[in-house]
Amino acid sequence: MNSILEITKTSRKMIAPFIENYTLKQLNTIPKGFSNNLIWNIAHVVVTQQLLVYKLSGLSMLVSDEIVEKYKKGTRPEQEVTQAEVDEIKDLLFKTIDQTVLDYDNNIFQNFSEYPTSTGFILKSAHEAMIFNNFHEGLHLGVLFGIRKFL
């Protein structure tokens, strides 16, 4: 398997304990000085990977439009997340990457719409999107570590 996706799996393995080790109340808490919470950050990385890799490749995403609208760039937690939603996000955390590995191995990422990221880097392929996604997940992993200090 592609080492880029191995790194993504490692990132997700570091994110998963936040879902497993924090209560629903803690997952929903927005500490003072932060604009979001643990569960928003976790769902946001899932959604962003799907948007960057699948949507920009013109492929169907594994996440619903409702989840995308709730956790895409520029959103904030509007209401508390239920346990059922947490369970769905937990399932998607690995399911999406496992499917990406299969799809990568089956060479389905043929087309791509160039996308200028907020950092100024222009993504020109699904491969570049996967690399950028790891950078993005690393940023949000840092936010998760920051938020947990205030819970």
JSON list of C-alpha atoms in Angstrom, two decimals:
[
{"chain": "A", "resi": 1, "resn": "MET", "atom": "CA", "xyz": [0.00, 0.00, 0.00]},
{"chain": "A", "resi": 2, "resn": "ASN", "atom": "CA", "xyz": [0.95, 3.58, -0.62]},
{"chain": "A", "resi": 3, "resn": "SER", "atom": "CA", "xyz": [2.94, 5.07, 2.28]},
{"chain": "A", "resi": 4, "resn": "ILE", "atom": "CA", "xyz": [0.83, 8.24, 2.12]},
{"chain": "A", "resi": 5, "resn": "LEU", "atom": "CA", "xyz": [-2.26, 6.23, 3.05]},
{"chain": "A", "resi": 6, "resn": "GLU", "atom": "CA", "xyz": [-0.31, 4.40, 5.75]},
{"chain": "A", "resi": 7, "resn": "ILE", "atom": "CA", "xyz": [0.39, 7.80, 7.28]},
{"chain": "A", "resi": 8, "resn": "THR", "atom": "CA", "xyz": [-3.33, 8.62, 7.06]},
{"chain": "A", "resi": 9, "resn": "LYS", "atom": "CA", "xyz": [-4.16, 5.36, 8.84]},
{"chain": "A", "resi": 10, "resn": "THR", "atom": "CA", "xyz": [-1.64, 6.26, 11.55]},
{"chain": "A", "resi": 11, "resn": "SER", "atom": "CA", "xyz": [-3.26, 9.66, 11.93]},
{"chain": "A", "resi": 12, "resn": "ARG", "atom": "CA", "xyz": [-6.68, 8.03, 12.30]},
{"chain": "A", "resi": 13, "resn": "LYS", "atom": "CA", "xyz": [-5.28, 5.61, 14.90]},
{"chain": "A", "resi": 14, "resn": "MET", "atom": "CA", "xyz": [-4.13, 8.63, 16.90]},
{"chain": "A", "resi": 15, "resn": "ILE", "atom": "CA", "xyz": [-7.54, 10.30, 16.52]},
{"chain": "A", "resi": 16, "resn": "ALA", "atom": "CA", "xyz": [-9.67, 7.25, 17.43]},
{"chain": "A", "resi": 17, "resn": "PRO", "atom": "CA", "xyz": [-8.88, 7.28, 21.19]},
{"chain": "A", "resi": 18, "resn": "PHE", "atom": "CA", "xyz": [-10.52, 10.69, 21.47]},
{"chain": "A", "resi": 19, "resn": "ILE", "atom": "CA", "xyz": [-13.84, 9.06, 20.53]},
{"chain": "A", "resi": 20, "resn": "GLU", "atom": "CA", "xyz": [-13.22, 6.03, 22.73]},
{"chain": "A", "resi": 21, "resn": "ASN", "atom": "CA", "xyz": [-11.85, 7.76, 25.85]},
{"chain": "A", "resi": 22, "resn": "TYR", "atom": "CA", "xyz": [-13.98, 10.88, 26.17]},
{"chain": "A", "resi": 23, "resn": "THR", "atom": "CA", "xyz": [-17.61, 11.14, 27.21]},
{"chain": "A", "resi": 24, "resn": "LEU", "atom": "CA", "xyz": [-20.31, 12.52, 24.94]},
{"chain": "A", "resi": 25, "resn": "LYS", "atom": "CA", "xyz": [-20.34, 15.66, 27.09]},
{"chain": "A", "resi": 26, "resn": "GLN", "atom": "CA", "xyz": [-16.56, 16.08, 26.71]},
{"chain": "A", "resi": 27, "resn": "LEU", "atom": "CA", "xyz": [-16.74, 15.46, 22.95]},
{"chain": "A", "resi": 28, "resn": "ASN", "atom": "CA", "xyz": [-19.31, 18.27, 22.69]},
{"chain": "A", "resi": 29, "resn": "THR", "atom": "CA", "xyz": [-17.57, 20.76, 24.99]},
{"chain": "A", "resi": 30, "resn": "ILE", "atom": "CA", "xyz": [-16.10, 23.86, 23.34]},
{"chain": "A", "resi": 31, "resn": "PRO", "atom": "CA", "xyz": [-13.44, 25.15, 25.72]},
{"chain": "A", "resi": 32, "resn": "LYS", "atom": "CA", "xyz": [-12.96, 28.88, 26.20]},
{"chain": "A", "resi": 33, "resn": "GLY", "atom": "CA", "xyz": [-10.69, 30.21, 23.48]},
{"chain": "A", "resi": 34, "resn": "PHE", "atom": "CA", "xyz": [-11.67, 27.52, 20.96]},
{"chain": "A", "resi": 35, "resn": "SER", "atom": "CA", "xyz": [-14.27, 27.75, 18.20]},
{"chain": "A", "resi": 36, "resn": "ASN", "atom": "CA", "xyz": [-15.06, 24.05, 18.05]},
{"chain": "A", "resi": 37, "resn": "ASN", "atom": "CA", "xyz": [-14.89, 20.79, 19.98]},
{"chain": "A", "resi": 38, "resn": "LEU", "atom": "CA", "xyz": [-13.33, 17.33, 19.79]},
{"chain": "A", "resi": 39, "resn": "ILE", "atom": "CA", "xyz": [-16.09, 15.70, 17.77]},
{"chain": "A", "resi": 40, "resn": "TRP", "atom": "CA", "xyz": [-16.27, 18.56, 15.25]},
{"chain": "A", "resi": 41, "resn": "ASN", "atom": "CA", "xyz": [-12.52, 18.24, 14.58]},
{"chain": "A", "resi": 42, "resn": "ILE", "atom": "CA", "xyz": [-12.79, 14.48, 14.15]},
{"chain": "A", "resi": 43, "resn": "ALA", "atom": "CA", "xyz": [-15.75, 14.69, 11.78]},
{"chain": "A", "resi": 44, "resn": "HIS", "atom": "CA", "xyz": [-14.08, 17.58, 9.93]},
{"chain": "A", "resi": 45, "resn": "VAL", "atom": "CA", "xyz": [-11.01, 15.49, 9.05]},
{"chain": "A", "resi": 46, "resn": "VAL", "atom": "CA", "xyz": [-13.26, 12.71, 7.74]},
{"chain": "A", "resi": 47, "resn": "VAL", "atom": "CA", "xyz": [-15.26, 15.15, 5.61]},
{"chain": "A", "resi": 48, "resn": "THR", "atom": "CA", "xyz": [-12.22, 17.02, 4.34]},
{"chain": "A", "resi": 49, "resn": "GLN", "atom": "CA", "xyz": [-10.50, 13.82, 3.18]},
{"chain": "A", "resi": 50, "resn": "GLN", "atom": "CA", "xyz": [-13.61, 12.85, 1.26]},
{"chain": "A", "resi": 51, "resn": "LEU", "atom": "CA", "xyz": [-13.96, 16.29, -0.33]},
{"chain": "A", "resi": 52, "resn": "LEU", "atom": "CA", "xyz": [-10.28, 16.56, -1.27]},
{"chain": "A", "resi": 53, "resn": "VAL", "atom": "CA", "xyz": [-9.79, 13.05, -2.59]},
{"chain": "A", "resi": 54, "resn": "TYR", "atom": "CA", "xyz": [-13.19, 11.91, -3.87]},
{"chain": "A", "resi": 55, "resn": "LYS", "atom": "CA", "xyz": [-15.24, 14.98, -4.72]},
{"chain": "A", "resi": 56, "resn": "LEU", "atom": "CA", "xyz": [-12.36, 16.74, -6.49]},
{"chain": "A", "resi": 57, "resn": "SER", "atom": "CA", "xyz": [-11.82, 13.48, -8.42]},
{"chain": "A", "resi": 58, "resn": "GLY", "atom": "CA", "xyz": [-15.45, 13.55, -9.52]},
{"chain": "A", "resi": 59, "resn": "LEU", "atom": "CA", "xyz": [-16.28, 10.44, -7.49]},
{"chain": "A", "resi": 60, "resn": "SER", "atom": "CA", "xyz": [-19.04, 9.67, -4.99]},
{"chain": "A", "resi": 61, "resn": "MET", "atom": "CA", "xyz": [-18.14, 10.28, -1.38]},
{"chain": "A", "resi": 62, "resn": "LEU", "atom": "CA", "xyz": [-18.71, 7.81, 1.45]},
{"chain": "A", "resi": 63, "resn": "VAL", "atom": "CA", "xyz": [-20.17, 10.53, 3.67]},
{"chain": "A", "resi": 64, "resn": "SER", "atom": "CA", "xyz": [-23.65, 12.00, 3.39]},
{"chain": "A", "resi": 65, "resn": "ASP", "atom": "CA", "xyz": [-24.31, 15.52, 2.16]},
{"chain": "A", "resi": 66, "resn": "GLU", "atom": "CA", "xyz": [-25.73, 16.26, 5.62]},
{"chain": "A", "resi": 67, "resn": "ILE", "atom": "CA", "xyz": [-22.43, 15.36, 7.31]},
{"chain": "A", "resi": 68, "resn": "VAL", "atom": "CA", "xyz": [-20.49, 17.36, 4.72]},
{"chain": "A", "resi": 69, "resn": "GLU", "atom": "CA", "xyz": [-22.64, 20.45, 5.32]},
{"chain": "A", "resi": 70, "resn": "LYS", "atom": "CA", "xyz": [-22.24, 20.13, 9.09]},
{"chain": "A", "resi": 71, "resn": "TYR", "atom": "CA", "xyz": [-18.44, 19.64, 9.18]},
{"chain": "A", "resi": 72, "resn": "LYS", "atom": "CA", "xyz": [-16.93, 21.19, 6.05]},
{"chain": "A", "resi": 73, "resn": "LYS", "atom": "CA", "xyz": [-14.47, 24.09, 6.17]},
{"chain": "A", "resi": 74, "resn": "GLY", "atom": "CA", "xyz": [-16.03, 27.22, 7.56]},
{"chain": "A", "resi": 75, "resn": "THR", "atom": "CA", "xyz": [-18.58, 25.49, 9.80]},
{"chain": "A", "resi": 76, "resn": "ARG", "atom": "CA", "xyz": [-18.81, 25.41, 13.57]},
{"chain": "A", "resi": 77, "resn": "PRO", "atom": "CA", "xyz": [-20.73, 23.20, 15.97]},
{"chain": "A", "resi": 78, "resn": "GLU", "atom": "CA", "xyz": [-24.33, 24.44, 15.87]},
{"chain": "A", "resi": 79, "resn": "GLN", "atom": "CA", "xyz": [-25.77, 21.88, 18.30]},
{"chain": "A", "resi": 80, "resn": "GLU", "atom": "CA", "xyz": [-24.60, 19.01, 20.45]},
{"chain": "A", "resi": 81, "resn": "VAL", "atom": "CA", "xyz": [-23.84, 15.78, 18.66]},
{"chain": "A", "resi": 82, "resn": "THR", "atom": "CA", "xyz": [-25.79, 12.68, 19.73]},
{"chain": "A", "resi": 83, "resn": "GLN", "atom": "CA", "xyz": [-24.22, 9.34, 20.60]},
{"chain": "A", "resi": 84, "resn": "ALA", "atom": "CA", "xyz": [-25.63, 7.93, 17.35]},
{"chain": "A", "resi": 85, "resn": "GLU", "atom": "CA", "xyz": [-23.78, 10.63, 15.40]},
{"chain": "A", "resi": 86, "resn": "VAL", "atom": "CA", "xyz": [-20.58, 9.92, 17.32]},
{"chain": "A", "resi": 87, "resn": "ASP", "atom": "CA", "xyz": [-20.94, 6.23, 16.46]},
{"chain": "A", "resi": 88, "resn": "GLU", "atom": "CA", "xyz": [-21.39, 7.07, 12.78]},
{"chain": "A", "resi": 89, "resn": "ILE", "atom": "CA", "xyz": [-18.33, 9.34, 12.77]},
{"chain": "A", "resi": 90, "resn": "LYS", "atom": "CA", "xyz": [-16.33, 6.63, 14.55]},
{"chain": "A", "resi": 91, "resn": "ASP", "atom": "CA", "xyz": [-17.33, 4.13, 11.85]},
{"chain": "A", "resi": 92, "resn": "LEU", "atom": "CA", "xyz": [-16.42, 6.55, 9.06]},
{"chain": "A", "resi": 93, "resn": "LEU", "atom": "CA", "xyz": [-13.03, 7.32, 10.60]},
{"chain": "A", "resi": 94, "resn": "PHE", "atom": "CA", "xyz": [-11.55, 4.04, 9.32]},
{"chain": "A", "resi": 95, "resn": "LYS", "atom": "CA", "xyz": [-14.13, 2.96, 6.75]},
{"chain": "A", "resi": 96, "resn": "THR", "atom": "CA", "xyz": [-13.30, 5.95, 4.56]},
{"chain": "A", "resi": 97, "resn": "ILE", "atom": "CA", "xyz": [-9.57, 5.30, 4.60]},
{"chain": "A", "resi": 98, "resn": "ASP", "atom": "CA", "xyz": [-9.95, 1.55, 4.07]},
{"chain": "A", "resi": 99, "resn": "GLN", "atom": "CA", "xyz": [-12.05, 2.33, 1.00]},
{"chain": "A", "resi": 100, "resn": "THR", "atom": "CA", "xyz": [-9.51, 4.89, -0.20]},
{"chain": "A", "resi": 101, "resn": "VAL", "atom": "CA", "xyz": [-6.80, 2.23, -0.03]},
{"chain": "A", "resi": 102, "resn": "LEU", "atom": "CA", "xyz": [-8.93, -0.15, -2.12]},
{"chain": "A", "resi": 103, "resn": "ASP", "atom": "CA", "xyz": [-9.79, 2.57, -4.61]},
{"chain": "A", "resi": 104, "resn": "TYR", "atom": "CA", "xyz": [-6.16, 3.67, -4.86]},
{"chain": "A", "resi": 105, "resn": "ASP", "atom": "CA", "xyz": [-5.10, 0.07, -5.49]},
{"chain": "A", "resi": 106, "resn": "ASN", "atom": "CA", "xyz": [-7.81, -0.18, -8.17]},
{"chain": "A", "resi": 107, "resn": "ASN", "atom": "CA", "xyz": [-6.52, 3.01, -9.80]},
{"chain": "A", "resi": 108, "resn": "ILE", "atom": "CA", "xyz": [-9.89, 4.80, -9.81]},
{"chain": "A", "resi": 109, "resn": "PHE", "atom": "CA", "xyz": [-8.47, 8.28, -9.18]},
{"chain": "A", "resi": 110, "resn": "GLN", "atom": "CA", "xyz": [-8.09, 9.31, -12.83]},
{"chain": "A", "resi": 111, "resn": "ASN", "atom": "CA", "xyz": [-9.63, 12.78, -12.99]},
{"chain": "A", "resi": 112, "resn": "PHE", "atom": "CA", "xyz": [-9.12, 15.76, -10.70]},
{"chain": "A", "resi": 113, "resn": "SER", "atom": "CA", "xyz": [-10.32, 19.35, -10.52]},
{"chain": "A", "resi": 114, "resn": "GLU", "atom": "CA", "xyz": [-7.48, 21.62, -9.43]},
{"chain": "A", "resi": 115, "resn": "TYR", "atom": "CA", "xyz": [-8.09, 23.17, -6.04]},
{"chain": "A", "resi": 116, "resn": "PRO", "atom": "CA", "xyz": [-6.26, 26.06, -4.36]},
{"chain": "A", "resi": 117, "resn": "THR", "atom": "CA", "xyz": [-5.97, 25.29, -0.64]},
{"chain": "A", "resi": 118, "resn": "SER", "atom": "CA", "xyz": [-6.23, 27.92, 2.07]},
{"chain": "A", "resi": 119, "resn": "THR", "atom": "CA", "xyz": [-2.44, 27.63, 2.46]},
{"chain": "A", "resi": 120, "resn": "GLY", "atom": "CA", "xyz": [-1.94, 28.78, -1.13]},
{"chain": "A", "resi": 121, "resn": "PHE", "atom": "CA", "xyz": [-0.86, 25.37, -2.43]},
{"chain": "A", "resi": 122, "resn": "ILE", "atom": "CA", "xyz": [-2.74, 24.27, -5.53]},
{"chain": "A", "resi": 123, "resn": "LEU", "atom": "CA", "xyz": [-3.72, 20.60, -5.57]},
{"chain": "A", "resi": 124, "resn": "LYS", "atom": "CA", "xyz": [-3.46, 19.15, -9.07]},
{"chain": "A", "resi": 125, "resn": "SER", "atom": "CA", "xyz": [-4.11, 15.46, -8.48]},
{"chain": "A", "resi": 126, "resn": "ALA", "atom": "CA", "xyz": [-5.69, 13.01, -6.08]},
{"chain": "A", "resi": 127, "resn": "HIS", "atom": "CA", "xyz": [-2.16, 11.99, -5.08]},
{"chain": "A", "resi": 128, "resn": "GLU", "atom": "CA", "xyz": [-1.37, 15.58, -4.06]},
{"chain": "A", "resi": 129, "resn": "ALA", "atom": "CA", "xyz": [-4.73, 15.76, -2.27]},
{"chain": "A", "resi": 130, "resn": "MET", "atom": "CA", "xyz": [-3.80, 12.69, -0.23]},
{"chain": "A", "resi": 131, "resn": "ILE", "atom": "CA", "xyz": [-0.49, 14.26, 0.72]},
{"chain": "A", "resi": 132, "resn": "PHE", "atom": "CA", "xyz": [-2.14, 17.57, 1.65]},
{"chain": "A", "resi": 133, "resn": "ASN", "atom": "CA", "xyz": [-4.79, 15.70, 3.62]},
{"chain": "A", "resi": 134, "resn": "ASN", "atom": "CA", "xyz": [-2.10, 14.28, 5.90]},
{"chain": "A", "resi": 135, "resn": "PHE", "atom": "CA", "xyz": [-0.86, 17.81, 6.59]},
{"chain": "A", "resi": 136, "resn": "HIS", "atom": "CA", "xyz": [-4.45, 18.90, 7.30]},
{"chain": "A", "resi": 137, "resn": "GLU", "atom": "CA", "xyz": [-5.09, 15.98, 9.66]},
{"chain": "A", "resi": 138, "resn": "GLY", "atom": "CA", "xyz": [-1.87, 16.77, 11.51]},
{"chain": "A", "resi": 139, "resn": "LEU", "atom": "CA", "xyz": [-3.09, 20.31, 12.13]},
{"chain": "A", "resi": 140, "resn": "HIS", "atom": "CA", "xyz": [-6.37, 19.06, 13.53]},
{"chain": "A", "resi": 141, "resn": "LEU", "atom": "CA", "xyz": [-4.66, 16.39, 15.63]},
{"chain": "A", "resi": 142, "resn": "GLY", "atom": "CA", "xyz": [-2.77, 19.27, 17.24]},
{"chain": "A", "resi": 143, "resn": "VAL", "atom": "CA", "xyz": [-6.07, 21.03, 17.92]},
{"chain": "A", "resi": 144, "resn": "LEU", "atom": "CA", "xyz": [-7.45, 17.84, 19.49]},
{"chain": "A", "resi": 145, "resn": "PHE", "atom": "CA", "xyz": [-4.44, 17.68, 21.80]},
{"chain": "A", "resi": 146, "resn": "GLY", "atom": "CA", "xyz": [-4.98, 21.34, 22.71]},
{"chain": "A", "resi": 147, "resn": "ILE", "atom": "CA", "xyz": [-8.69, 20.95, 23.46]},
{"chain": "A", "resi": 148, "resn": "ARG", "atom": "CA", "xyz": [-8.18, 17.91, 25.66]},
{"chain": "A", "resi": 149, "resn": "LYS", "atom": "CA", "xyz": [-6.09, 19.95, 28.10]},
{"chain": "A", "resi": 150, "resn": "PHE", "atom": "CA", "xyz": [-9.21, 21.96, 28.96]},
{"chain": "A", "resi": 151, "resn": "LEU", "atom": "CA", "xyz": [-11.63, 19.07, 29.48]}
]
